[in-house]
């Protein structure tokens, strides 16, 4: 993302509206301070939980500038989960969503295939003392057990290597089906960020998708599946046919806005099985203190 695009994103972010000067000060402080300090920075995140951040973590630094990088989806995680719910974070990266699940009091299963990224995920769980409720697995997900080659030097954009694709820093990673990993456990919420491999991940989650306890899935279908020859429109229709409907969450109002089967215009789409139950959860959730100030 270019400098102008980054600054535009920061200033347009819902949590920075009316607070642009403070947001720019945070940006300047991070750009200068993170380069002067010899170690990762421990960021105050939400309700006392923290994140280890260092320069170049493109999937995390938005939390530094904006409080919650992916505002609607991250707020949904906070507002939808309750103590002892199970939240599954697929493609957890260094753990932003995982730690939010911990802040909400939930149990979290975090799955991250890239070993170096998994190391940061494990450190973020440890630094918050959440090891009893947050379980992290260093593996990939697919339709069956096996091994797949992943890219390793693309930060949040690492992905399963496509046929004919050439890349550096490749690694072979063990892969399992989500149904096998869960072994009968029932998640309330799933967040999936697998850079186009959603079709294969959901093929290994038939039992999980049929579980009536699964209220919602946060998933981005941005065309990346085409690198594997997957039809994301067909996948979208398949999820709808399983009893889910698409919504957008408005955190300030605590409202689920129907999208009438359409996907979100940008970013993740929220697929909801039971809108009545989910709406009651978000309405009755407590408020959470943000590390940048304010509450949500």
PDB file of C-alpha atoms in Angstrom, residues 128-259:
ATOM      1  CA  UNK A 128      -1.147 -12.149  27.456  1.00  0.00           C
ATOM      2  CA  UNK A 129      -1.150 -15.233  29.667  1.00  0.00           C
ATOM      3  CA  UNK A 130      -3.954 -16.770  27.620  1.00  0.00           C
ATOM      4  CA  UNK A 131      -2.456 -20.190  27.002  1.00  0.00           C
ATOM      5  CA  UNK A 132      -5.180 -22.028  28.904  1.00  0.00           C
ATOM      6  CA  UNK A 133      -7.971 -20.771  26.627  1.00  0.00           C
ATOM      7  CA  UNK A 134      -6.139 -20.096  23.360  1.00  0.00           C
ATOM      8  CA  UNK A 135      -4.781 -23.092  21.460  1.00  0.00           C
ATOM      9  CA  UNK A 136      -2.543 -22.558  18.426  1.00  0.00           C
ATOM     10  CA  UNK A 137      -1.703 -25.133  15.748  1.00  0.00           C
ATOM     11  CA  UNK A 138       1.090 -24.765  13.194  1.00  0.00           C
ATOM     12  CA  UNK A 139      -0.539 -26.374  10.168  1.00  0.00           C
ATOM     13  CA  UNK A 140      -2.639 -25.695   7.103  1.00  0.00           C
ATOM     14  CA  UNK A 141      -6.197 -26.740   6.348  1.00  0.00           C
ATOM     15  CA  UNK A 142      -7.599 -28.495   3.291  1.00  0.00           C
ATOM     16  CA  UNK A 143     -10.057 -31.193   2.289  1.00  0.00           C
ATOM     17  CA  UNK A 144      -7.922 -34.041   3.688  1.00  0.00           C
ATOM     18  CA  UNK A 145      -4.717 -34.851   5.527  1.00  0.00           C
ATOM     19  CA  UNK A 146      -1.519 -34.338   3.550  1.00  0.00           C
ATOM     20  CA  UNK A 147       1.178 -31.788   2.867  1.00  0.00           C
ATOM     21  CA  UNK A 148       1.160 -28.606   0.751  1.00  0.00           C
ATOM     22  CA  UNK A 149       3.777 -26.092  -0.310  1.00  0.00           C
ATOM     23  CA  UNK A 150       3.329 -22.525   0.911  1.00  0.00           C
ATOM     24  CA  UNK A 151       5.056 -19.255   0.094  1.00  0.00           C
ATOM     25  CA  UNK A 152       7.027 -17.945   3.048  1.00  0.00           C
ATOM     26  CA  UNK A 153       8.145 -14.374   2.423  1.00  0.00           C
ATOM     27  CA  UNK A 154       4.930 -12.470   1.714  1.00  0.00           C
ATOM     28  CA  UNK A 155       3.841 -11.564   5.260  1.00  0.00           C
ATOM     29  CA  UNK A 156       0.028 -11.574   5.454  1.00  0.00           C
ATOM     30  CA  UNK A 157      -0.178 -12.579   1.765  1.00  0.00           C
ATOM     31  CA  UNK A 158       1.487 -16.004   2.123  1.00  0.00           C
ATOM     32  CA  UNK A 159      -0.573 -18.721   0.445  1.00  0.00           C
ATOM     33  CA  UNK A 160      -0.650 -22.271  -0.863  1.00  0.00           C
ATOM     34  CA  UNK A 161       1.546 -22.473  -3.955  1.00  0.00           C
ATOM     35  CA  UNK A 162      -0.552 -22.794  -7.104  1.00  0.00           C
ATOM     36  CA  UNK A 163       0.312 -25.146  -9.945  1.00  0.00           C
ATOM     37  CA  UNK A 164       2.938 -23.514 -12.150  1.00  0.00           C
ATOM     38  CA  UNK A 165       3.534 -20.662  -9.686  1.00  0.00           C
ATOM     39  CA  UNK A 166       7.161 -19.684  -9.048  1.00  0.00           C
ATOM     40  CA  UNK A 167       8.115 -18.186  -5.686  1.00  0.00           C
ATOM     41  CA  UNK A 168      11.029 -17.931  -3.286  1.00  0.00           C
ATOM     42  CA  UNK A 169      11.190 -19.082   0.348  1.00  0.00           C
ATOM     43  CA  UNK A 170       8.901 -22.045  -0.214  1.00  0.00           C
ATOM     44  CA  UNK A 171       8.076 -24.467   2.574  1.00  0.00           C
ATOM     45  CA  UNK A 172       6.144 -27.695   2.916  1.00  0.00           C
ATOM     46  CA  UNK A 173       3.474 -27.644   5.609  1.00  0.00           C
ATOM     47  CA  UNK A 174       1.301 -30.416   7.088  1.00  0.00           C
ATOM     48  CA  UNK A 175      -2.393 -30.076   6.256  1.00  0.00           C
ATOM     49  CA  UNK A 176      -5.497 -31.486   7.929  1.00  0.00           C
ATOM     50  CA  UNK A 177      -9.258 -31.170   7.483  1.00  0.00           C
ATOM     51  CA  UNK A 178     -11.011 -28.811   9.895  1.00  0.00           C
ATOM     52  CA  UNK A 179     -13.528 -31.513  10.865  1.00  0.00           C
ATOM     53  CA  UNK A 180     -10.629 -33.725  11.933  1.00  0.00           C
ATOM     54  CA  UNK A 181      -8.950 -30.946  13.903  1.00  0.00           C
ATOM     55  CA  UNK A 182     -12.143 -30.025  15.761  1.00  0.00           C
ATOM     56  CA  UNK A 183     -12.929 -33.679  16.499  1.00  0.00           C
ATOM     57  CA  UNK A 184     -16.557 -32.996  17.371  1.00  0.00           C
ATOM     58  CA  UNK A 185     -16.125 -29.595  19.025  1.00  0.00           C
ATOM     59  CA  UNK A 186     -18.656 -26.970  17.981  1.00  0.00           C
ATOM     60  CA  UNK A 187     -17.492 -23.427  17.175  1.00  0.00           C
ATOM     61  CA  UNK A 188     -19.798 -20.437  17.470  1.00  0.00           C
ATOM     62  CA  UNK A 189     -17.814 -18.305  15.025  1.00  0.00           C
ATOM     63  CA  UNK A 190     -15.186 -18.929  12.332  1.00  0.00           C
ATOM     64  CA  UNK A 191     -12.914 -16.339  10.749  1.00  0.00           C
ATOM     65  CA  UNK A 192     -11.125 -17.488   7.609  1.00  0.00           C
ATOM     66  CA  UNK A 193      -8.250 -15.753   5.810  1.00  0.00           C
ATOM     67  CA  UNK A 194      -6.559 -18.285   3.525  1.00  0.00           C
ATOM     68  CA  UNK A 195      -5.774 -16.206   0.423  1.00  0.00           C
ATOM     69  CA  UNK A 196      -7.944 -18.040  -2.091  1.00  0.00           C
ATOM     70  CA  UNK A 197      -7.871 -21.559  -0.608  1.00  0.00           C
ATOM     71  CA  UNK A 198     -11.350 -21.257   0.947  1.00  0.00           C
ATOM     72  CA  UNK A 199     -12.882 -23.862  -1.388  1.00  0.00           C
ATOM     73  CA  UNK A 200     -10.517 -26.569  -0.161  1.00  0.00           C
ATOM     74  CA  UNK A 201     -10.776 -25.557   3.497  1.00  0.00           C
ATOM     75  CA  UNK A 202     -14.581 -25.703   3.447  1.00  0.00           C
ATOM     76  CA  UNK A 203     -14.461 -29.044   1.612  1.00  0.00           C
ATOM     77  CA  UNK A 204     -12.819 -30.418   4.746  1.00  0.00           C
ATOM     78  CA  UNK A 205     -15.414 -28.835   7.038  1.00  0.00           C
ATOM     79  CA  UNK A 206     -18.678 -30.525   6.015  1.00  0.00           C
ATOM     80  CA  UNK A 207     -19.592 -31.586   9.551  1.00  0.00           C
ATOM     81  CA  UNK A 208     -18.660 -28.200  10.988  1.00  0.00           C
ATOM     82  CA  UNK A 209     -20.728 -26.304   8.414  1.00  0.00           C
ATOM     83  CA  UNK A 210     -23.757 -28.479   9.188  1.00  0.00           C
ATOM     84  CA  UNK A 211     -23.491 -27.872  12.943  1.00  0.00           C
ATOM     85  CA  UNK A 212     -26.436 -25.667  14.025  1.00  0.00           C
ATOM     86  CA  UNK A 213     -24.237 -24.199  16.763  1.00  0.00           C
ATOM     87  CA  UNK A 214     -22.139 -22.387  14.145  1.00  0.00           C
ATOM     88  CA  UNK A 215     -23.698 -18.919  14.083  1.00  0.00           C
ATOM     89  CA  UNK A 216     -21.478 -17.127  11.581  1.00  0.00           C
ATOM     90  CA  UNK A 217     -18.444 -17.212   9.299  1.00  0.00           C
ATOM     91  CA  UNK A 218     -16.253 -14.216   8.453  1.00  0.00           C
ATOM     92  CA  UNK A 219     -14.655 -14.897   5.064  1.00  0.00           C
ATOM     93  CA  UNK A 220     -13.110 -12.910   2.245  1.00  0.00           C
ATOM     94  CA  UNK A 221     -13.701 -13.999  -1.348  1.00  0.00           C
ATOM     95  CA  UNK A 222     -11.616 -11.525  -3.329  1.00  0.00           C
ATOM     96  CA  UNK A 223     -10.799 -13.462  -6.482  1.00  0.00           C
ATOM     97  CA  UNK A 224      -7.634 -15.078  -5.131  1.00  0.00           C
ATOM     98  CA  UNK A 225      -9.206 -18.495  -5.610  1.00  0.00           C
ATOM     99  CA  UNK A 226      -8.773 -18.118  -9.367  1.00  0.00           C
ATOM    100  CA  UNK A 227      -5.073 -18.938  -8.992  1.00  0.00           C
ATOM    101  CA  UNK A 228      -6.192 -22.484  -8.121  1.00  0.00           C
ATOM    102  CA  UNK A 229      -9.001 -22.615 -10.666  1.00  0.00           C
ATOM    103  CA  UNK A 230     -11.700 -22.217  -7.999  1.00  0.00           C
ATOM    104  CA  UNK A 231     -15.065 -20.575  -8.713  1.00  0.00           C
ATOM    105  CA  UNK A 232     -15.677 -18.235  -5.778  1.00  0.00           C
ATOM    106  CA  UNK A 233     -19.167 -17.350  -6.993  1.00  0.00           C
ATOM    107  CA  UNK A 234     -20.049 -21.043  -6.780  1.00  0.00           C
ATOM    108  CA  UNK A 235     -18.545 -21.235  -3.290  1.00  0.00           C
ATOM    109  CA  UNK A 236     -20.587 -18.210  -2.218  1.00  0.00           C
ATOM    110  CA  UNK A 237     -23.775 -19.851  -3.507  1.00  0.00           C
ATOM    111  CA  UNK A 238     -22.878 -23.078  -1.727  1.00  0.00           C
ATOM    112  CA  UNK A 239     -22.501 -21.314   1.633  1.00  0.00           C
ATOM    113  CA  UNK A 240     -25.870 -19.601   1.123  1.00  0.00           C
ATOM    114  CA  UNK A 241     -27.456 -22.950   0.252  1.00  0.00           C
ATOM    115  CA  UNK A 242     -26.288 -24.314   3.601  1.00  0.00           C
ATOM    116  CA  UNK A 243     -28.591 -21.893   5.406  1.00  0.00           C
ATOM    117  CA  UNK A 244     -26.378 -18.834   5.773  1.00  0.00           C
ATOM    118  CA  UNK A 245     -27.292 -15.282   4.725  1.00  0.00           C
ATOM    119  CA  UNK A 246     -24.989 -12.315   4.181  1.00  0.00           C
ATOM    120  CA  UNK A 247     -24.870  -9.343   6.521  1.00  0.00           C
ATOM    121  CA  UNK A 248     -22.787  -6.327   7.369  1.00  0.00           C
ATOM    122  CA  UNK A 249     -22.183  -5.506  11.023  1.00  0.00           C
ATOM    123  CA  UNK A 250     -22.500  -1.877  12.172  1.00  0.00           C
ATOM    124  CA  UNK A 251     -20.591  -1.811  15.490  1.00  0.00           C
ATOM    125  CA  UNK A 252     -21.576   1.674  16.670  1.00  0.00           C
ATOM    126  CA  UNK A 253     -25.262   0.774  16.377  1.00  0.00           C
ATOM    127  CA  UNK A 254     -24.856  -2.921  17.292  1.00  0.00           C
ATOM    128  CA  UNK A 255     -26.960  -3.789  14.220  1.00  0.00           C
ATOM    129  CA  UNK A 256     -26.740  -6.551  11.600  1.00  0.00           C
ATOM    130  CA  UNK A 257     -27.574  -5.061   8.193  1.00  0.00           C
ATOM    131  CA  UNK A 258     -28.889  -7.607   5.635  1.00  0.00           C
ATOM    132  CA  UNK A 259     -27.059  -7.742   2.300  1.00  0.00           C
TER     133      UNK A 259
END
